Amino acid sequence: MKSLVDIIFWQKKYAASNDARGIVDMHDHVLVFQKSEAFQRNLMPRTEKQNKLYKHDDKDGKGRWRTDNLLVRSYSEDYVFPITNPNTGEEFWPKEGSCWRANKETIKKWVQENRIFFGKDGKGAPQLKRYLKEVQQGVVPNTWWSFEDAGHNDSAKKEIEKLFGSKAFMTPKPEKFIQRILHIGSNEGDLVLDFFAGSGTTAAVAMKMKRSFIVCEQMEYVEDVTATRLKKVIEGEQGGISKDVEWQGGGSFLYAELKQSNATFVEQIEAAKDTASLWKIWEQMQETGFISYRIQPKTINAEKSSFEELSLKEQKQFLIELLDKNQLYVNYSEIDDETYQVSEEEKKLNHQFYKLK
């Protein structure tokens, strides 16, 4: 059972538009669903900025550390006792209403192991030494993704311009944004699915992150933009996250088109130059096409004169509306219907895709 886990807010712009009317839209939403309770998200890598906080090193082999509070708010009387500074003999008690984070035996052990810090001069109040090697080697993902961490729309457009030399796609997503999603929700070798491939960012990032992928796209730019971009990735293009993941190229992908049914009529209608051509297409639609069940072809045939009175644009729109949009392409269940002339090679590819024999 799928369930909504959370909603992520992505800062898609790094600056507000001064000429915008009303309230400036600075973020987008990412809806996070999980298919089952068995799914486990990955931690985000620790950043160098986070690691820089661990700036102390006693050169005792324990590595870098930072100071942390020894006090906790969850009160326990057993955790209230004095800690003696071994350098001065001064006793330190927890503040009223709080207690130490460990019992007396553990604190004594920490003092002996030099895991308690008493200030630069050794005369201060006790603090815990938090060692970098002992902290969780990753960061729990949160619901706020700044543009520094996940990229922004402008960086995405520049990535596309670098690949194609022009604004080949108006609404791309930055590779860092997709990288973050795939890092949290998948591992190397996993299969990534994107129903709206667009400029191919998901596929490109999946390839660079050693994931398999299936992407779908219905728009005509799939050849000039989506497929071309993936070819450039295979050749080793160095945009987006390439340098971060040390991408050197390689890999492969298979590109296939859906076998058309009603979609063929849509293309013919859009390419028609006059009313006579459109009416011939309508006649063919009645013979071999799939018309919406709500339509009575006889009624339309009887009103041919009314059809001819429409503008060419209106005629095209009218005929496209008559088609059953669920039958734009040949359904897999109809693969053996001789009407569609599906070749044996095409059948084999489909069986492999759906892992059927």
Short mmCIF file of N, CA and C in Angstrom, two decimals, residues 169 171 193-203 214-227 230 255-258 260 329:
data_model
loop_
_atom_site.label_atom_id
_atom_site.label_comp_id
_atom_site.label_asym_id
_atom_site.label_seq_id
_atom_site.Cartn_x
_atom_site.Cartn_y
_atom_site.Cartn_z
N PHE A 169 15.33 23.20 -24.21
CA PHE A 169 14.23 22.73 -23.35
C PHE A 169 13.99 23.80 -22.30
N THR A 171 12.02 23.85 -19.41
CA THR A 171 11.80 23.57 -17.99
C THR A 171 12.61 22.37 -17.50
N LEU A 193 12.52 4.75 -12.57
CA LEU A 193 11.46 4.94 -13.55
C LEU A 193 11.02 6.40 -13.57
N ASP A 194 10.93 6.98 -14.77
CA ASP A 194 10.48 8.37 -14.94
C ASP A 194 9.47 8.38 -16.09
N PHE A 195 8.21 8.65 -15.76
CA PHE A 195 7.16 8.64 -16.77
C PHE A 195 7.20 9.86 -17.69
N PHE A 196 7.88 10.92 -17.25
CA PHE A 196 7.96 12.15 -18.04
C PHE A 196 9.43 12.52 -18.20
N ALA A 197 10.07 11.94 -19.21
CA ALA A 197 11.52 12.08 -19.36
C ALA A 197 11.97 13.50 -19.59
N GLY A 198 11.17 14.28 -20.32
CA GLY A 198 11.55 15.66 -20.60
C GLY A 198 12.89 15.75 -21.28
N SER A 199 13.79 16.54 -20.71
CA SER A 199 15.11 16.72 -21.31
C SER A 199 16.06 15.56 -21.02
N GLY A 200 15.62 14.59 -20.22
CA GLY A 200 16.44 13.42 -19.94
C GLY A 200 17.33 13.54 -18.71
N THR A 201 17.03 14.48 -17.81
CA THR A 201 17.88 14.67 -16.63
C THR A 201 17.91 13.42 -15.76
N THR A 202 16.75 12.83 -15.52
CA THR A 202 16.69 11.63 -14.67
C THR A 202 17.54 10.51 -15.25
N ALA A 203 17.38 10.26 -16.55
CA ALA A 203 18.15 9.20 -17.20
C ALA A 203 19.64 9.49 -17.16
N ILE A 214 14.28 3.37 -16.83
CA ILE A 214 13.26 3.34 -17.88
C ILE A 214 12.60 4.71 -17.86
N VAL A 215 12.64 5.41 -18.98
CA VAL A 215 12.00 6.72 -19.06
C VAL A 215 11.04 6.73 -20.26
N CYS A 216 9.97 7.49 -20.13
CA CYS A 216 8.95 7.57 -21.18
C CYS A 216 8.74 9.02 -21.56
N GLU A 217 8.51 9.27 -22.83
CA GLU A 217 8.23 10.62 -23.29
C GLU A 217 7.39 10.55 -24.56
N GLN A 218 6.41 11.45 -24.66
CA GLN A 218 5.49 11.45 -25.77
C GLN A 218 5.73 12.60 -26.75
N MET A 219 6.54 13.58 -26.35
CA MET A 219 6.74 14.75 -27.17
C MET A 219 7.79 14.50 -28.25
N GLU A 220 7.75 15.31 -29.30
CA GLU A 220 8.62 15.10 -30.46
C GLU A 220 10.09 15.40 -30.18
N TYR A 221 10.38 16.16 -29.13
CA TYR A 221 11.78 16.52 -28.86
C TYR A 221 12.59 15.35 -28.30
N VAL A 222 11.96 14.19 -28.14
CA VAL A 222 12.65 13.05 -27.53
C VAL A 222 13.90 12.67 -28.31
N GLU A 223 13.89 12.79 -29.62
CA GLU A 223 15.05 12.43 -30.42
C GLU A 223 16.12 13.52 -30.39
N ASP A 224 15.71 14.77 -30.57
CA ASP A 224 16.67 15.86 -30.66
C ASP A 224 17.25 16.25 -29.31
N VAL A 225 16.49 16.03 -28.23
CA VAL A 225 16.95 16.46 -26.91
C VAL A 225 17.25 15.26 -26.01
N THR A 226 16.23 14.50 -25.67
CA THR A 226 16.39 13.43 -24.69
C THR A 226 17.42 12.39 -25.11
N ALA A 227 17.21 11.77 -26.27
CA ALA A 227 18.14 10.73 -26.74
C ALA A 227 19.52 11.30 -27.03
N LEU A 230 21.56 11.71 -23.83
CA LEU A 230 22.10 10.46 -23.30
C LEU A 230 23.31 10.00 -24.10
N TYR A 255 16.47 2.76 -27.23
CA TYR A 255 15.40 3.73 -27.48
C TYR A 255 14.38 3.09 -28.41
N ALA A 256 13.14 3.01 -27.99
CA ALA A 256 12.08 2.41 -28.79
C ALA A 256 10.84 3.30 -28.77
N GLU A 257 10.10 3.29 -29.87
CA GLU A 257 8.87 4.06 -29.97
C GLU A 257 7.66 3.15 -29.83
N LEU A 258 6.58 3.69 -29.27
CA LEU A 258 5.34 2.95 -29.19
C LEU A 258 4.75 2.80 -30.60
N GLN A 260 2.10 3.01 -33.22
CA GLN A 260 0.96 3.92 -33.28
C GLN A 260 -0.33 3.24 -33.74
N TYR A 329 -2.04 4.34 -29.10
CA TYR A 329 -1.00 3.38 -29.43
C TYR A 329 -1.53 1.96 -29.26
#
